[in-house]
PDB file of C-alpha atoms in Angstrom:
ATOM      1  CA  SER O   1     -15.273  35.943  -6.776  1.00  0.00           C
ATOM      2  CA  LEU O   2     -18.349  34.148  -6.132  1.00  0.00           C
ATOM      3  CA  GLY O   3     -16.638  31.095  -4.350  1.00  0.00           C
ATOM      4  CA  VAL O   4     -18.350  28.109  -4.511  1.00  0.00           C
ATOM      5  CA  PHE O   5     -21.678  29.984  -5.352  1.00  0.00           C
ATOM      6  CA  ASP O   6     -19.758  29.872  -8.407  1.00  0.00           C
ATOM      7  CA  LEU O   7     -19.753  26.034  -8.611  1.00  0.00           C
ATOM      8  CA  ALA O   8     -23.189  25.859 -10.549  1.00  0.00           C
ATOM      9  CA  ARG O   9     -22.267  28.023 -13.362  1.00  0.00           C
ATOM     10  CA  GLN O  10     -19.138  26.325 -13.778  1.00  0.00           C
ATOM     11  CA  ALA O  11     -21.006  22.756 -13.832  1.00  0.00           C
ATOM     12  CA  ALA O  12     -23.054  23.881 -16.385  1.00  0.00           C
ATOM     13  CA  LEU O  13     -20.256  25.127 -18.336  1.00  0.00           C
ATOM     14  CA  HIS O  14     -17.980  21.957 -17.760  1.00  0.00           C
ATOM     15  CA  PRO O  15     -20.569  18.652 -18.065  1.00  0.00           C
ATOM     16  CA  GLU O  16     -17.298  16.332 -18.504  1.00  0.00           C
ATOM     17  CA  TRP O  17     -16.538  17.225 -14.511  1.00  0.00           C
ATOM     18  CA  ALA O  18     -19.142  14.833 -13.163  1.00  0.00           C
ATOM     19  CA  GLY O  19     -17.599  11.824 -15.251  1.00  0.00           C
ATOM     20  CA  ARG O  20     -13.837  13.059 -14.275  1.00  0.00           C
ATOM     21  CA  VAL O  21     -14.741  12.776 -10.751  1.00  0.00           C
ATOM     22  CA  ALA O  22     -15.989   9.367 -11.235  1.00  0.00           C
ATOM     23  CA  GLU O  23     -13.421   7.656 -12.917  1.00  0.00           C
ATOM     24  CA  GLU O  24     -10.747   8.993 -10.448  1.00  0.00           C
ATOM     25  CA  ILE O  25     -12.795   7.439  -7.671  1.00  0.00           C
ATOM     26  CA  ALA O  26     -12.780   4.436  -9.936  1.00  0.00           C
ATOM     27  CA  GLU O  27      -9.320   4.603 -10.407  1.00  0.00           C
ATOM     28  CA  ILE O  28      -8.335   5.236  -6.739  1.00  0.00           C
ATOM     29  CA  ARG O  29     -10.349   2.109  -5.926  1.00  0.00           C
ATOM     30  CA  GLU O  30      -9.228   0.079  -8.897  1.00  0.00           C
ATOM     31  CA  ARG O  31      -5.462   0.720  -7.965  1.00  0.00           C
ATOM     32  CA  ILE O  32      -5.814  -0.466  -3.859  1.00  0.00           C
ATOM     33  CA  ARG O  33      -7.859  -3.280  -5.247  1.00  0.00           C
ATOM     34  CA  ALA O  34      -4.942  -4.898  -7.683  1.00  0.00           C
ATOM     35  CA  ALA O  35      -2.215  -3.873  -5.018  1.00  0.00           C
ATOM     36  CA  HIS O  36      -4.345  -5.360  -2.219  1.00  0.00           C
ATOM     37  CA  GLY O  37      -6.992  -7.509  -3.002  1.00  0.00           C
ATOM     38  CA  THR O  38      -9.190  -5.428  -0.836  1.00  0.00           C
ATOM     39  CA  ASN O  39     -11.926  -2.247  -1.441  1.00  0.00           C
ATOM     40  CA  ILE O  40     -11.503   0.819   0.296  1.00  0.00           C
ATOM     41  CA  ARG O  41     -13.704   0.643   3.926  1.00  0.00           C
ATOM     42  CA  PHE O  42     -11.848   3.585   5.517  1.00  0.00           C
ATOM     43  CA  VAL O  43     -10.727   7.294   4.809  1.00  0.00           C
ATOM     44  CA  ILE O  44      -8.245   9.241   6.713  1.00  0.00           C
ATOM     45  CA  TRP O  45      -8.061  12.459   5.243  1.00  0.00           C
ATOM     46  CA  ALA O  46      -5.320  14.473   6.760  1.00  0.00           C
ATOM     47  CA  GLY O  47      -5.352  18.421   6.268  1.00  0.00           C
ATOM     48  CA  MET O  48      -6.384  21.847   8.764  1.00  0.00           C
ATOM     49  CA  GLY O  49      -8.596  24.843   8.941  1.00  0.00           C
ATOM     50  CA  GLY O  50     -10.544  24.731   5.649  1.00  0.00           C
ATOM     51  CA  SER O  51      -9.201  21.622   3.892  1.00  0.00           C
ATOM     52  CA  MET O  52     -11.171  19.836   6.529  1.00  0.00           C
ATOM     53  CA  GLU O  53     -14.405  22.085   7.056  1.00  0.00           C
ATOM     54  CA  ALA O  54     -16.691  20.853   4.022  1.00  0.00           C
ATOM     55  CA  LYS O  55     -15.231  16.549   4.988  1.00  0.00           C
ATOM     56  CA  SER O  56     -16.486  17.575   8.977  1.00  0.00           C
ATOM     57  CA  ALA O  57     -19.477  18.692   8.042  1.00  0.00           C
ATOM     58  CA  TYR O  58     -20.736  15.964   5.686  1.00  0.00           C
ATOM     59  CA  ASN O  59     -19.608  13.137   7.824  1.00  0.00           C
ATOM     60  CA  ALA O  60     -21.452  15.148  10.917  1.00  0.00           C
ATOM     61  CA  ILE O  61     -25.059  15.291   9.048  1.00  0.00           C
ATOM     62  CA  GLY O  62     -24.605  11.661   7.828  1.00  0.00           C
ATOM     63  CA  LEU O  63     -23.858  12.785   4.356  1.00  0.00           C
ATOM     64  CA  LEU O  64     -21.072   9.968   3.918  1.00  0.00           C
ATOM     65  CA  ARG O  65     -22.585   6.689   5.800  1.00  0.00           C
ATOM     66  CA  GLY O  66     -22.649   4.040   3.523  1.00  0.00           C
ATOM     67  CA  GLY O  67     -19.398   4.295   1.892  1.00  0.00           C
ATOM     68  CA  PRO O  68     -16.287   3.818   3.390  1.00  0.00           C
ATOM     69  CA  LEU O  69     -15.418   5.286   7.338  1.00  0.00           C
ATOM     70  CA  VAL O  70     -14.291   9.276   7.046  1.00  0.00           C
ATOM     71  CA  TYR O  71     -11.989  10.240   9.538  1.00  0.00           C
ATOM     72  CA  SER O  72     -10.778  13.619  10.156  1.00  0.00           C
ATOM     73  CA  LEU O  73      -7.002  14.218  10.815  1.00  0.00           C
ATOM     74  CA  ASP O  74      -6.996  17.873  11.742  1.00  0.00           C
ATOM     75  CA  SER O  75      -4.207  18.136  14.543  1.00  0.00           C
ATOM     76  CA  THR O  76      -0.692  16.947  14.587  1.00  0.00           C
ATOM     77  CA  ASP O  77      -1.341  15.939  18.206  1.00  0.00           C
ATOM     78  CA  PRO O  78      -0.103  12.166  17.774  1.00  0.00           C
ATOM     79  CA  GLU O  79      -3.341  11.432  20.224  1.00  0.00           C
ATOM     80  CA  LYS O  80      -5.649  11.931  17.441  1.00  0.00           C
ATOM     81  CA  LEU O  81      -3.742   9.509  14.683  1.00  0.00           C
ATOM     82  CA  LYS O  82      -3.732   7.135  17.743  1.00  0.00           C
ATOM     83  CA  SER O  83      -7.272   7.498  18.482  1.00  0.00           C
ATOM     84  CA  ILE O  84      -8.234   6.659  14.988  1.00  0.00           C
ATOM     85  CA  VAL O  85      -6.041   4.095  14.946  1.00  0.00           C
ATOM     86  CA  ASP O  86      -7.913   2.192  18.053  1.00  0.00           C
ATOM     87  CA  ASP O  87     -11.417   3.118  16.536  1.00  0.00           C
ATOM     88  CA  MET O  88     -10.775   1.059  13.032  1.00  0.00           C
ATOM     89  CA  GLN O  89      -9.656  -1.347  14.888  1.00  0.00           C
ATOM     90  CA  GLN O  90     -12.241  -1.705  17.448  1.00  0.00           C
ATOM     91  CA  ARG O  91     -14.640  -1.220  14.442  1.00  0.00           C
ATOM     92  CA  ALA O  92     -13.649  -3.870  12.471  1.00  0.00           C
ATOM     93  CA  LYS O  93     -12.190  -6.256  14.994  1.00  0.00           C
ATOM     94  CA  GLU O  94      -9.157  -6.364  12.756  1.00  0.00           C
ATOM     95  CA  PRO O  95      -5.226  -5.294  13.881  1.00  0.00           C
ATOM     96  CA  ILE O  96      -4.149  -2.218  11.780  1.00  0.00           C
ATOM     97  CA  ALA O  97      -1.834  -3.784   9.629  1.00  0.00           C
ATOM     98  CA  LYS O  98      -4.612  -6.117   8.203  1.00  0.00           C
ATOM     99  CA  LEU O  99      -6.892  -2.370   7.734  1.00  0.00           C
ATOM    100  CA  LEU O 100      -4.394  -0.180   6.457  1.00  0.00           C
ATOM    101  CA  PRO O 101      -4.345  -2.276   3.031  1.00  0.00           C
ATOM    102  CA  ALA O 102      -8.248  -1.203   2.737  1.00  0.00           C
ATOM    103  CA  THR O 103      -7.607   2.404   3.660  1.00  0.00           C
ATOM    104  CA  LEU O 104      -7.689   5.461   1.855  1.00  0.00           C
ATOM    105  CA  VAL O 105      -5.090   8.552   2.992  1.00  0.00           C
ATOM    106  CA  VAL O 106      -6.261  11.740   1.648  1.00  0.00           C
ATOM    107  CA  GLY O 107      -3.816  14.900   2.666  1.00  0.00           C
ATOM    108  CA  MET O 108      -4.740  18.203   1.799  1.00  0.00           C
ATOM    109  CA  ALA O 109      -3.204  21.994   1.960  1.00  0.00           C
ATOM    110  CA  MET O 110      -4.391  25.129   0.341  1.00  0.00           C
ATOM    111  CA  GLY O 111      -1.443  26.764   1.083  1.00  0.00           C
ATOM    112  CA  MET O 112       2.159  26.549  -0.022  1.00  0.00           C
ATOM    113  CA  THR O 113       3.560  26.134   3.312  1.00  0.00           C
ATOM    114  CA  SER O 114       1.057  24.114   5.402  1.00  0.00           C
ATOM    115  CA  TYR O 115       3.206  21.839   7.341  1.00  0.00           C
ATOM    116  CA  GLU O 116       0.578  19.846   9.066  1.00  0.00           C
ATOM    117  CA  PRO O 117      -0.876  17.418   6.673  1.00  0.00           C
ATOM    118  CA  VAL O 118       2.980  16.904   5.895  1.00  0.00           C
ATOM    119  CA  VAL O 119       3.507  15.525   9.735  1.00  0.00           C
ATOM    120  CA  ASN O 120       0.538  13.584   9.593  1.00  0.00           C
ATOM    121  CA  LEU O 121       1.489  12.136   6.017  1.00  0.00           C
ATOM    122  CA  GLU O 122       4.625  11.522   7.245  1.00  0.00           C
ATOM    123  CA  LYS O 123       3.037   9.671  10.360  1.00  0.00           C
ATOM    124  CA  LEU O 124       0.978   7.412   8.587  1.00  0.00           C
ATOM    125  CA  ALA O 125       3.578   6.372   5.679  1.00  0.00           C
ATOM    126  CA  GLY O 126       5.484   5.316   8.571  1.00  0.00           C
ATOM    127  CA  LEU O 127       3.250   2.828   9.853  1.00  0.00           C
ATOM    128  CA  TYR O 128       2.657   1.818   5.856  1.00  0.00           C
ATOM    129  CA  ASP O 129       6.814   0.989   5.644  1.00  0.00           C
ATOM    130  CA  LYS O 130       6.234  -0.379   9.671  1.00  0.00           C
ATOM    131  CA  PHE O 131       4.225  -3.537   8.103  1.00  0.00           C
ATOM    132  CA  LYS O 132       5.473  -3.926   4.819  1.00  0.00           C
ATOM    133  CA  ILE O 133       2.703  -2.411   2.807  1.00  0.00           C
ATOM    134  CA  ASP O 134       3.112  -0.594  -0.100  1.00  0.00           C
ATOM    135  CA  SER O 135       1.435   2.740   0.289  1.00  0.00           C
ATOM    136  CA  MET O 136       1.790   4.184  -3.399  1.00  0.00           C
ATOM    137  CA  PRO O 137      -1.873   2.789  -4.082  1.00  0.00           C
ATOM    138  CA  ASN O 138      -3.680   4.460  -0.954  1.00  0.00           C
ATOM    139  CA  PHE O 139      -2.186   7.504  -1.142  1.00  0.00           C
ATOM    140  CA  ILE O 140      -3.215  11.068  -2.735  1.00  0.00           C
ATOM    141  CA  TYR O 141      -3.065  14.239  -2.043  1.00  0.00           C
ATOM    142  CA  LEU O 142      -4.590  17.445  -2.917  1.00  0.00           C
ATOM    143  CA  THR O 143      -2.493  20.891  -3.010  1.00  0.00           C
ATOM    144  CA  LEU O 144      -0.980  23.589  -4.694  1.00  0.00           C
ATOM    145  CA  PRO O 145       2.284  22.710  -7.105  1.00  0.00           C
ATOM    146  CA  GLY O 146       5.299  23.462  -5.634  1.00  0.00           C
ATOM    147  CA  SER O 147       3.382  23.433  -1.969  1.00  0.00           C
ATOM    148  CA  LEU O 148       5.180  21.557   0.848  1.00  0.00           C
ATOM    149  CA  LEU O 149       2.985  18.718   0.532  1.00  0.00           C
ATOM    150  CA  ASP O 150       3.444  18.619  -3.220  1.00  0.00           C
ATOM    151  CA  GLN O 151       7.294  18.418  -2.421  1.00  0.00           C
ATOM    152  CA  PHE O 152       6.679  15.906   0.052  1.00  0.00           C
ATOM    153  CA  ALA O 153       4.154  13.315  -1.568  1.00  0.00           C
ATOM    154  CA  GLY O 154       5.612  14.122  -4.841  1.00  0.00           C
ATOM    155  CA  ALA O 155       8.687  12.618  -3.643  1.00  0.00           C
ATOM    156  CA  ARG O 156       7.356   9.708  -2.573  1.00  0.00           C
ATOM    157  CA  GLY O 157       5.349   9.380  -6.229  1.00  0.00           C
ATOM    158  CA  TYR O 158       2.175   9.354  -4.274  1.00  0.00           C
ATOM    159  CA  ARG O 159      -1.022  10.511  -6.939  1.00  0.00           C
ATOM    160  CA  ARG O 160      -1.469  14.440  -7.226  1.00  0.00           C
ATOM    161  CA  VAL O 161      -5.395  14.854  -7.286  1.00  0.00           C
ATOM    162  CA  PRO O 162      -5.569  18.834  -8.648  1.00  0.00           C
ATOM    163  CA  LEU O 163      -7.298  20.854  -6.236  1.00  0.00           C
ATOM    164  CA  HIS O 164      -9.685  22.230  -8.854  1.00  0.00           C
ATOM    165  CA  LEU O 165     -11.195  20.507 -11.459  1.00  0.00           C
ATOM    166  CA  ASP O 166      -9.944  23.185 -13.302  1.00  0.00           C
ATOM    167  CA  ASP O 167      -6.830  22.761 -12.174  1.00  0.00           C
ATOM    168  CA  ASP O 168      -6.717  26.593 -11.974  1.00  0.00           C
ATOM    169  CA  ASN O 169      -7.902  28.519  -8.474  1.00  0.00           C
ATOM    170  CA  THR O 170     -11.110  29.306  -9.278  1.00  0.00           C
ATOM    171  CA  THR O 171     -13.476  26.816  -8.193  1.00  0.00           C
TER     172      THR O 171
END
């Protein structure tokens, strides 16, 4: 098992993967546009440890510039989410109720019992509920079938995106 170093070989064997990812992104954008009449301006990515490393690194070196502003929600400390919400409002000069429709919320858990993303998605879903905004188009999650995150997000009707492009545990 070469992990991420095996992706080049796997990508060569599966040229359809790039198109699949592009289609997934287009579908997510369209769901938000259709439901709320807006484009994605913010992404809040909720996860812990390895679920956050790549996103945080990409953000730190500027690879995510030019797209939606990406926030890493890697703590269940209420101050972290408050800081994200405050920063969004300060940057946009708009109240959070106007920004939530333009926010993609991603929950990610690599393990069966990871509860931190569930705690954060629950808090975020509560914000959408508070302002009577349909959260279903705005929430996606990546996790193993049957995990705590899958149980929570699946019950709310959120869209599950497989952790691995082959829907296995190889990439």
